[in-house]
mmCIF file of C-alpha atoms in Angstrom:
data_model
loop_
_atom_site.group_PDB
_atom_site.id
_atom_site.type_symbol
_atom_site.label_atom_id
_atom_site.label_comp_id
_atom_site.label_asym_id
_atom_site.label_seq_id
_atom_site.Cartn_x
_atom_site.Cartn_y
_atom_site.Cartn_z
ATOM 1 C CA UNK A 1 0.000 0.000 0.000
ATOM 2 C CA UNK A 2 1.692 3.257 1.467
ATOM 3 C CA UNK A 3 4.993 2.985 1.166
ATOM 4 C CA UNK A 4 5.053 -0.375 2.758
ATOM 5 C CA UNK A 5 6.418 -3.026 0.258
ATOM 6 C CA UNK A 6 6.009 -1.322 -3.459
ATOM 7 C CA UNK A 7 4.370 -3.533 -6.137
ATOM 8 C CA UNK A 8 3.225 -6.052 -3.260
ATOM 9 C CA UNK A 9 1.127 -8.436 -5.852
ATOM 10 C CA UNK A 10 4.873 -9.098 -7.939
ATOM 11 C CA UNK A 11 6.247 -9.659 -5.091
ATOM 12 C CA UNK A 12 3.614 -12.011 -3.208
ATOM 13 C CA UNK A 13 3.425 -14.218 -5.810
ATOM 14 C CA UNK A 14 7.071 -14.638 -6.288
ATOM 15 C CA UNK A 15 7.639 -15.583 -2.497
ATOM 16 C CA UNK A 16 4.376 -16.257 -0.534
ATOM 17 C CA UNK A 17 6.399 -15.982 2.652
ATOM 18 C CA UNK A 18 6.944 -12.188 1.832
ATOM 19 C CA UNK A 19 2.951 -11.959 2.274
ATOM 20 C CA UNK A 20 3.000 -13.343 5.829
ATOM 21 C CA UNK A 21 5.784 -10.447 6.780
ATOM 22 C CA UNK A 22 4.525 -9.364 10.050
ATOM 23 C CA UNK A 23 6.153 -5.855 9.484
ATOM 24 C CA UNK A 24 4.833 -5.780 6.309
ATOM 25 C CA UNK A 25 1.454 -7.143 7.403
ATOM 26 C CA UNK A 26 1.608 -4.462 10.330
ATOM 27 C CA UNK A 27 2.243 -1.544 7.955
ATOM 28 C CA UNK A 28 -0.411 -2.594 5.294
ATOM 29 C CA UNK A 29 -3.320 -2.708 7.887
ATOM 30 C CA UNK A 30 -1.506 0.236 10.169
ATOM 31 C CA UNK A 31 -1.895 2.152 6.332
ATOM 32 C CA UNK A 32 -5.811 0.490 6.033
ATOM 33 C CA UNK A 33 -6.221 1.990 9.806
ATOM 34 C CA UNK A 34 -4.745 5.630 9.023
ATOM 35 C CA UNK A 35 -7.303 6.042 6.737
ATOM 36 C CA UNK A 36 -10.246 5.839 9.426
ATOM 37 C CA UNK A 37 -11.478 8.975 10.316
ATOM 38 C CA UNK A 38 -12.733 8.709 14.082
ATOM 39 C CA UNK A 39 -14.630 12.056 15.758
ATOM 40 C CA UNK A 40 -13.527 13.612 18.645
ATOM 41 C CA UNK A 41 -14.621 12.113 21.819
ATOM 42 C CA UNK A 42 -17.504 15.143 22.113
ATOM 43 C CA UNK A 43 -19.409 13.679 19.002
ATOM 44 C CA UNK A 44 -21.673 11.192 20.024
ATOM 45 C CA UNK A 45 -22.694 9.844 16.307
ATOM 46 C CA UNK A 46 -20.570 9.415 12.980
ATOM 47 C CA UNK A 47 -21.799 11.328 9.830
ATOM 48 C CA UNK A 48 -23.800 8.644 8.040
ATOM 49 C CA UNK A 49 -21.496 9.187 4.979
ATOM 50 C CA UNK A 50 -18.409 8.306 6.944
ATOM 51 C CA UNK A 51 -20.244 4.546 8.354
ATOM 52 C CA UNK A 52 -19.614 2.973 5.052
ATOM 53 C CA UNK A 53 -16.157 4.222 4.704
ATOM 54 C CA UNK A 54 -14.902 3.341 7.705
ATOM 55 C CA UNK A 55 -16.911 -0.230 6.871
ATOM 56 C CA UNK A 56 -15.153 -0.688 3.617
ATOM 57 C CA UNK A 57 -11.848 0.206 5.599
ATOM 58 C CA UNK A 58 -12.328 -2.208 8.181
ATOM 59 C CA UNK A 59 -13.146 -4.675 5.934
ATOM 60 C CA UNK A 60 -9.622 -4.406 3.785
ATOM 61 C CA UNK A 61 -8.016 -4.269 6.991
ATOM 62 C CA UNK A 62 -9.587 -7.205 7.632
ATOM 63 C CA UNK A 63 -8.648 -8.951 4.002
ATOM 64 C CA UNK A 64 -5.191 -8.202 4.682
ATOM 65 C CA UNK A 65 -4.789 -10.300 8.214
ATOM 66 C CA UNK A 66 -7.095 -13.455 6.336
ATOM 67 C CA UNK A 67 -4.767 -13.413 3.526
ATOM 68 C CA UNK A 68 -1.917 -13.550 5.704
ATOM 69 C CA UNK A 69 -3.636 -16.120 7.801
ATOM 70 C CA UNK A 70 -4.200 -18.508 5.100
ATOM 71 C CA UNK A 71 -0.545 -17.869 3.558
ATOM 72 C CA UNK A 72 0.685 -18.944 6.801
ATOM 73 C CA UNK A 73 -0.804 -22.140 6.931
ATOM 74 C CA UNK A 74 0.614 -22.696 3.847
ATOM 75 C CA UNK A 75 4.005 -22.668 4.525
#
């Protein structure tokens, strides 16, 4: 994503290990989690435009960790 591992797709399928990096796993979601845009602590509701962001955010960051997950078991 961000700065954290250049053209990752090349680079995951050439060495699967590379995928289950846990600094590059930690920067990829840390990236994913950046991008959430949480209200100060006085506002009591999100703006209902900024629920399905932070949805498809979580989600990704989510993605990420399964991906790694299942390359894990693979090796």
């Amino acid at each position: 994503m961000h700065g954290h591992g250049g053209d990752d797709g090349a680079q995951t399928a050439a060495d699967p290990q590379n995928f289950a990096d846990p600094e590059r796993i930690q920067g990829e979601v840390a990236d994913l989690l950046d991008q959430l845009h949480v209200p100060s602590a006085d506002a009591q509701t999100l703006e209902q435009d900024q629920i399905p962001h932070q949805a498809r955010v979580l989600e990704q960051a989510h993605d990420v960790l399964v991906r790694a997950l299942a390359t894990v078991d693979k090796i």
